[in-house]
């Protein structure tokens, strides 16, 4: 995926041998509006999140952790932020309903077609179960016929909501029948995030596009949003997580010394 920090330098080099125009300079498209909707986790969800966060931070010993390993382990935090996590047998265990309840409230308010972007198959299954025939899914593992049927159902208006993963609904797809995109979950890819946003903001769109971000409060989701917006890199996010781990270890040692153990 594209590194947002390297984009300016790359464009500068390309400009010496080409003439570049932004999409906004070439196309007369409607405005885009971003809204962040904070979700309060339930007591059970918050406890599970903080316990997992503490365990992950303390697990990384100085010198044996990399940015990639931190991001891989942080996937568990992303799951808990959505109200569930996999157990040791890779079976999803529900912890709470805060995020999915917030989604249902949002859908009641907008009363319009919308693309709901997810990162985990479990979230797609959960949302589809709650929305029933009002939703269709576009996720990994589907047959070509299944994909075509889902796309047709959404673009024709037979389904009000399309629950999709960015990798399954990337280049070439246009959903200008909807002017709402709801990010129920966020991945780490800057490029995939921009492609997901562009699905509804293309030629043929006549209405202002609204992007709603459902973020669980005080969780890693807030950090990931900064990454996909280009405000910091994945490496910086991972290193900050590690720095918190080092401080947690020092605090743990101080407590142990103070208690005389």
XYZ file of C-alpha atoms in Angstrom:
261
model
C 0.000 0.000 0.000
C 1.065 3.601 -0.575
C 3.062 5.352 2.119
C 1.458 8.815 2.498
C 4.775 10.318 3.590
C 6.431 9.350 0.277
C 3.636 10.604 -1.979
C 4.777 14.297 -2.169
C 8.335 13.310 -3.181
C 7.038 10.867 -5.778
C 4.685 13.461 -7.288
C 7.506 15.996 -7.415
C 9.647 13.615 -9.468
C 6.756 12.714 -11.788
C 5.984 16.415 -12.352
C 9.308 16.878 -14.174
C 8.168 14.624 -17.019
C 4.389 14.944 -16.906
C 1.436 17.198 -16.288
C -0.718 16.046 -13.379
C -4.284 17.052 -12.561
C -6.235 16.098 -9.474
C -9.638 14.485 -9.801
C -11.151 17.605 -8.214
C -9.634 19.721 -11.015
C -11.082 17.568 -13.781
C -14.496 16.550 -12.511
C -17.401 18.545 -11.182
C -18.293 16.300 -8.261
C -20.366 17.132 -5.160
C -18.825 17.959 -1.795
C -17.596 15.387 0.706
C -18.324 15.584 4.427
C -16.662 13.520 7.166
C -18.367 12.818 10.488
C -16.863 10.946 13.440
C -19.354 9.179 15.690
C -17.859 8.060 18.992
C -19.126 4.824 20.487
C -19.013 4.229 24.247
C -18.034 0.655 25.015
C -20.051 -1.235 27.611
C -18.445 -2.122 30.932
C -17.749 -5.683 29.723
C -16.279 -4.483 26.438
C -14.095 -1.885 28.150
C -12.792 -4.426 30.658
C -11.988 -6.910 27.888
C -10.274 -4.228 25.824
C -8.115 -2.894 28.655
C -7.165 -6.403 29.762
C -6.128 -7.378 26.239
C -4.264 -4.105 25.726
C -2.312 -4.557 28.960
C -1.481 -8.167 28.101
C -0.265 -7.243 24.622
C 1.861 -4.350 25.845
C 3.541 -6.408 28.549
C 4.136 -9.291 26.142
C 6.608 -7.354 24.040
C 10.060 -7.546 25.601
C 12.633 -4.926 24.685
C 14.328 -5.854 21.432
C 12.068 -8.703 20.318
C 9.131 -6.728 18.924
C 8.753 -5.283 15.439
C 6.179 -2.937 13.980
C 4.683 -5.842 12.010
C 4.325 -8.043 15.089
C 2.679 -5.214 17.019
C 0.166 -4.561 14.240
C -0.644 -8.266 13.934
C -1.307 -8.597 17.656
C -3.327 -5.363 17.661
C -5.910 -7.127 15.488
C -7.355 -8.543 18.714
C -7.928 -5.025 20.010
C -9.719 -4.115 16.786
C -12.032 -7.080 17.224
C -12.880 -6.237 20.834
C -13.577 -2.635 19.806
C -16.353 -4.124 17.656
C -17.741 -6.184 20.534
C -16.268 -9.666 19.938
C -13.042 -11.632 19.598
C -11.861 -15.060 18.514
C -11.197 -17.677 21.159
C -8.334 -20.191 21.053
C -10.342 -22.360 18.618
C -10.851 -19.379 16.268
C -14.527 -19.198 17.144
C -16.004 -15.698 17.602
C -17.159 -14.891 21.122
C -19.563 -11.970 21.548
C -18.639 -9.505 24.287
C -21.125 -6.704 23.682
C -23.329 -4.810 21.222
C -22.181 -1.196 21.542
C -20.801 -0.759 18.017
C -23.523 -2.662 16.194
C -26.241 -0.846 18.170
C -24.672 2.471 17.170
C -24.727 1.348 13.537
C -28.426 0.493 13.682
C -29.171 3.916 15.202
C -27.259 5.620 12.398
C -29.089 3.664 9.698
C -32.443 4.641 11.206
C -31.430 8.300 11.074
C -30.094 8.508 7.521
C -32.914 6.466 5.942
C -30.991 6.132 2.698
C -28.860 3.655 0.781
C -25.377 3.243 2.240
C -22.194 1.239 1.872
C -21.047 -0.221 5.195
C -17.312 -0.916 5.166
C -16.058 -3.710 7.437
C -12.700 -5.371 8.090
C -13.704 -8.733 9.588
C -15.993 -11.405 8.153
C -17.561 -11.818 11.581
C -18.756 -8.208 11.444
C -20.258 -8.734 7.984
C -22.128 -11.833 9.195
C -23.344 -10.064 12.319
C -24.596 -7.000 10.456
C -26.234 -9.086 7.732
C -28.033 -11.149 10.384
C -29.471 -8.000 11.955
C -30.428 -6.250 8.712
C -31.794 -9.322 6.956
C -33.021 -8.817 3.392
C -32.286 -5.099 3.567
C -28.564 -5.862 3.169
C -26.318 -7.761 0.788
C -22.638 -8.573 1.271
C -19.514 -8.227 -0.833
C -16.711 -10.042 0.975
C -13.889 -12.484 0.321
C -14.644 -16.063 -0.652
C -17.745 -15.284 -2.724
C -18.296 -16.787 -6.160
C -18.328 -14.502 -9.203
C -22.068 -15.078 -9.505
C -22.582 -14.199 -5.854
C -20.579 -11.002 -6.279
C -22.519 -10.018 -9.385
C -25.848 -10.659 -7.670
C -24.864 -8.588 -4.633
C -23.693 -5.666 -6.767
C -26.840 -5.762 -8.890
C -29.110 -5.957 -5.844
C -27.495 -2.877 -4.317
C -27.127 -0.718 -7.419
C -30.706 -1.475 -8.505
C -32.084 -0.586 -5.080
C -33.319 -4.059 -4.171
C -31.059 -3.884 -1.109
C -30.693 -0.707 0.894
C -27.271 -1.568 2.356
C -24.113 -3.086 0.966
C -21.826 -4.596 3.613
C -18.412 -4.776 1.974
C -14.697 -5.256 2.552
C -12.438 -2.791 0.675
C -10.457 -5.616 -0.959
C -13.646 -7.123 -2.377
C -15.043 -3.846 -3.697
C -11.990 -2.047 -4.997
C -11.092 -0.818 -8.465
C -13.805 -0.435 -11.084
C -16.928 -0.519 -8.927
C -19.242 2.480 -8.769
C -21.968 2.944 -6.165
C -23.270 6.416 -6.957
C -26.766 5.197 -6.107
C -25.655 5.770 -2.490
C -24.279 8.949 -0.969
C -23.429 7.537 2.469
C -20.396 5.430 3.350
C -20.157 4.114 6.892
C -16.803 2.873 8.161
C -17.749 0.266 10.731
C -14.143 -0.910 10.840
C -10.827 0.402 9.555
C -7.876 -1.426 8.054
C -4.283 -0.245 7.973
C -4.108 0.524 4.233
C -4.126 4.178 3.178
C -4.705 3.173 -0.460
C -7.628 0.832 0.244
C -9.256 3.454 2.411
C -9.099 6.063 -0.358
C -10.506 3.561 -2.858
C -13.372 2.749 -0.505
C -14.232 6.437 -0.197
C -14.165 6.849 -3.978
C -16.783 4.144 -4.599
C -19.602 6.649 -3.988
C -17.767 9.800 -5.121
C -17.501 9.245 -8.854
C -18.941 10.490 -12.143
C -22.709 10.269 -11.878
C -22.913 11.235 -8.219
C -25.280 14.199 -7.855
C -25.560 14.452 -4.080
C -23.166 15.444 -1.307
C -21.273 12.414 -0.038
C -21.184 11.788 3.694
C -18.586 9.540 5.321
C -19.455 8.334 8.816
C -16.733 6.827 10.998
C -17.945 4.693 13.900
C -15.026 4.764 16.351
C -15.029 3.071 19.727
C -13.810 5.642 22.247
C -10.267 5.430 23.611
C -9.296 2.498 21.397
C -6.787 1.776 18.648
C -9.423 2.747 16.081
C -8.670 6.414 16.750
C -4.995 5.808 15.931
C -5.822 3.877 12.768
C -7.981 6.737 11.513
C -4.942 9.018 11.741
C -2.978 6.507 9.645
C -5.523 6.181 6.825
C -5.892 9.955 6.756
C -2.147 10.283 6.252
C -1.502 12.056 9.554
C 1.046 9.460 10.666
C 2.535 6.216 9.449
C 1.880 2.658 10.543
C 5.429 2.486 11.838
C 4.873 5.552 14.022
C 1.640 4.086 15.378
C 3.343 0.776 16.209
C 6.321 2.469 17.851
C 4.003 4.540 20.020
C 2.320 1.332 21.131
C 5.719 -0.111 22.028
C 6.695 3.016 23.945
C 3.545 2.621 26.004
C 4.624 -0.960 26.654
C 8.021 0.104 27.954
C 6.424 2.632 30.286
C 3.951 -0.008 31.504
C 6.844 -2.363 32.285
C 8.684 0.335 34.219
C 5.528 1.105 36.186
C 5.030 -2.597 36.916
C 8.608 -2.880 38.200
C 8.158 0.191 40.412
C 4.995 -1.291 41.900
C 6.774 -4.596 42.540
C 9.681 -2.839 44.305
C 7.332 -0.658 46.343
C 5.345 -3.675 47.558
C 8.556 -5.496 48.548
C 7.899 -8.518 46.339
